[in-house]
Amino acid sequence: MVVSWFQNGNSQFLGDFFVPSNPFQYLSRFSQSWDPNLDFGIFSLFSLFPTPRIILVAFYSGIFVVTGSSVAVELFLVLTILLLAYFGMRYLWMVIMQAPGTSLGQAIAGLFFVVNPFVTLYIENPVEIIAYAMIPWCLGFTLMGLRGFGMLKYSVLVSACLTISLITFPQVAISIIIVTGMVAIFAGHFLRKPLTRMKQAAFMISSFLATVGLNAYWLSLALTKTSLFFENYGKVLPSSPSLNMQNTIFATSRLLGDWSLLAGYAGRLYLPYSPTYYSDSLTVISTSAIPILAFAIVILGPFNKRNITIAVASLLGIILATGTNPPLGFAYGLFLSIPGSSLFRNPPRYFLSVVALGYSILLGVFVNFFVLKSRASSSVHRVSSLGVILLVVLAIAFASSPMISGEITRNWYDPSMKGYQVPSYYSEASNWMSSNNSAGRIFMLPHTGIYMATLWGYQGGNVYPYLFANPIITSSGGQYSSSSASDLINSVYDEFYANHTTYLGKVLSLLGVSYVILDRSVDTQFYNLPPPQTTLSLLGNQADIEPVGVFGDLILYRNTEHVSVFNGAYGISMIDGSPTNPASVVSVDDFRNGWQLGPSFSDGVFPANGSLTFESQHLVVTLPANGQYVFAELYKNVDFAPGVKYLIVDAHTTNPASIALTLNTLRGEVPMYAENPSDETQLNHYQLTNQSYLVYRIDGVSSNVTRIRFAISDELDKSYSGTLAAEFSTLFFANQIGDLSDMIGFVQQSSFDPAVNAVTLPTFLDPPLINILSTMNSSTSQSPDLTVREIDSTSVTIEARASHPFVLAYLTSFDESFTAQVDGSPPALHFHVDGFANGWLIENTGVFTIQIGFATQRAFLIGIAITFATIGLIVGLFLFDTSARSTVRSVLIKRWRKALGG
């Protein structure tokens, strides 16, 4: 595998893991609790800085300084993790066996812990296995500390290793497993050794306090946003069939699992080598032999409680790793009842680490058992014992053959390649923008979103935040993003690709965007995106975007409108309307006249026709269903020209009735899909039992509408027998419902000037605030004079001169923790502005100073102080510890004597 790195020259390997081209740019984020560089700004923990991952960034930076190569950074990271895992396992073996010398069993344990199918699955995404590498270190240091071998020393070592395991944050399941193992070891010692219980408790408490102290800088942030974390952890259910499909007992006992096995996309396997584990006889035999050999020592060897305990833990890991699969899926089902179990959403990724640890120890004991037999037996028995040992080594090698051969580096997106090479034109474009406007935000095209694929071989998480030094707008926050701007970003992309923008620059100025980049290297076919020619054509339609350079496959555009991260406006426009009370209404239909019900149709026996009645201000359609698909159409002949933006229907259905809208035009039928689909949906059929209205976007219909048709059916439950019912109240044709697309359309009007105007949606505001803002003077074309004196992401000082009260906009994602104070007075009224940003009503006039702060930053700074105090205390205790000083002194003396002797 290591040879493959050198063979591939300057190619990196695939996975969500990505080495940034310039790691130094991330170190500057460490002291901030708000990250303004990603998707208009998000809470720092969700951009993973600052977290324990800062240790990883420091590692990146150190290697990058020496080598100047991202590939070298990745190589050294993988080697470091593997070496940590290997020596950690050897150390744990030594502690468990209480044997200071080396042995073949110890070497086998260390080898298998590093070279096994579990590691093979995740090594190409090496951040995943950092926590895995820390398991033996944490358990080994815990054992030593509980045995009384230097409480301070081992408390510090345990806390340091546990902190390193948290580099994988927010995926902290293995760290939880480590803590569980430590507590289990403590419980065993506490019960078996009552005379030292106080020392044992003191060791565990000191380890806990040291861990909290070392991690206080990010825990202080996490505690302020606990609701967000629980919300994100619940987005993907651990019981999801897609996460459990491949996790059979036969797979997990062989250290195989994960949803990606035998799975793929667009006709390509995520793991090209995964069929080997199910079809290649030698690989199947080898992986099957591993658990047999590991558990054999419990039967063949002498009775040993330690071995039995390890074997039981391994079996439990195997069972839990199968997830919800039979026959023992109930065990994982019980586990899911524990609060916080959603952290273990991909069970084999976490529980197989326990199995790998158990197998490593048991295989080492197994080998040592036969080593001892070979020494005390005849030559025949000696040869047979050595043969068994050779069998173990070969089983390990063949079970992990993709790792040894380097096949794990195969590029699944392009199997003809190994790894990928980042083209140099990304750094060239980044350097150009940094030199011209280092703070200018970049809007990326096409809309790649969370995952992307490129023609140069990369597929994985969105890489643009790693490739460019400037702040990026690309909807890349992913599943952990808490940005309030995500809806707005998607709306801007949608409006652009629907050809609803001609002044994209105005819209982007509202968002503080200075540059637009079209990346023609994106594989638009892979994720079904618009081709580059379409994007180029749409960009050509924009009146305020101009090309300024071409860097390889990147075309760079500049926004010609006024752009600033801080804006002040004496007037603010509010987009009227809501889905239930639309504005700019073109016409209203109350379903009293002109509506007809067509005959019923069915897949089977000719059904009875439905009925149409008007009662209690509702047009009621009833339709008999007899256990097969049945539908009837409510329709009305109309004649209106295109141009209306929305069709809103106020309706209600009984379970399981649903409605589907189709428009007849001069050019044919147009099936319509709702902007706000109901919870119960099948294609464009919507059941409205818990929702009273549907909003349809109809400005994309380019021909005169001649008929409106609502199909009432049992599409959601074709086995239903009974009466289907749908009630229709009102049909609106309107141009405003107070959503983000309305705001985007409003901003593009010639009367809107991003330099002096602000806009908001009433849905973001409380009624009293709406009344206050509506009275503001909006007739002037001037804006307050704002001068930014000091700025970082969480503290801004602005000197202002204003003749009227005004709205101050800070174009970073709205967060309640932001405050604005004028000359130390109480915080100003805070609200959403421009669809996503922080806005304040500044009622002062004249000359004054505005201080913007992020309240969470105070807790973060306190956490940083605690972390540095903890480090200082640890260093101080170490320096004043007599044994520590003598150890350092003896090492220095030995080296000095060796140098003199040389």
JSON list of C-alpha atoms in Angstrom, two decimals, residues 6 101 155 210 244 247 257 305 345 429 454 486 525 598 628 678 684 704 723 729 739 776 840 862 872:
[
{"chain": "A", "resi": 6, "resn": "PHE", "atom": "CA", "xyz": [5.21, 6.41, -4.40]},
{"chain": "A", "resi": 101, "resn": "GLY", "atom": "CA", "xyz": [9.71, -8.58, 26.89]},
{"chain": "A", "resi": 155, "resn": "SER", "atom": "CA", "xyz": [-4.09, 10.38, 33.84]},
{"chain": "A", "resi": 210, "resn": "ALA", "atom": "CA", "xyz": [-7.71, 16.41, 32.58]},
{"chain": "A", "resi": 244, "resn": "ASN", "atom": "CA", "xyz": [-27.71, -2.30, 7.66]},
{"chain": "A", "resi": 247, "resn": "ASN", "atom": "CA", "xyz": [-24.17, -6.32, 7.84]},
{"chain": "A", "resi": 257, "resn": "GLY", "atom": "CA", "xyz": [-19.70, -4.45, 7.15]},
{"chain": "A", "resi": 305, "resn": "LYS", "atom": "CA", "xyz": [-11.09, -15.50, 32.53]},
{"chain": "A", "resi": 345, "resn": "ARG", "atom": "CA", "xyz": [-25.81, 5.16, 12.98]},
{"chain": "A", "resi": 429, "resn": "ALA", "atom": "CA", "xyz": [-7.19, 31.09, -9.56]},
{"chain": "A", "resi": 454, "resn": "THR", "atom": "CA", "xyz": [-14.79, 15.98, -11.42]},
{"chain": "A", "resi": 486, "resn": "SER", "atom": "CA", "xyz": [-28.83, 27.14, 3.06]},
{"chain": "A", "resi": 525, "resn": "GLN", "atom": "CA", "xyz": [-23.54, 13.86, -16.14]},
{"chain": "A", "resi": 598, "resn": "GLY", "atom": "CA", "xyz": [-65.14, 13.52, -15.11]},
{"chain": "A", "resi": 628, "resn": "GLN", "atom": "CA", "xyz": [-57.79, -1.24, -6.74]},
{"chain": "A", "resi": 678, "resn": "SER", "atom": "CA", "xyz": [-47.13, 17.07, 2.08]},
{"chain": "A", "resi": 684, "resn": "ASN", "atom": "CA", "xyz": [-47.09, 14.50, -7.66]},
{"chain": "A", "resi": 704, "resn": "ASN", "atom": "CA", "xyz": [-51.58, 29.57, -22.53]},
{"chain": "A", "resi": 723, "resn": "THR", "atom": "CA", "xyz": [-65.08, 6.37, -0.04]},
{"chain": "A", "resi": 729, "resn": "SER", "atom": "CA", "xyz": [-62.05, 25.81, -0.97]},
{"chain": "A", "resi": 739, "resn": "ASP", "atom": "CA", "xyz": [-40.77, 33.31, -0.08]},
{"chain": "A", "resi": 776, "resn": "MET", "atom": "CA", "xyz": [-39.10, 53.85, 8.43]},
{"chain": "A", "resi": 840, "resn": "TRP", "atom": "CA", "xyz": [-30.35, 45.48, 13.53]},
{"chain": "A", "resi": 862, "resn": "ILE", "atom": "CA", "xyz": [-13.14, 31.00, 28.75]},
{"chain": "A", "resi": 872, "resn": "GLY", "atom": "CA", "xyz": [0.20, 24.67, 32.04]}
]
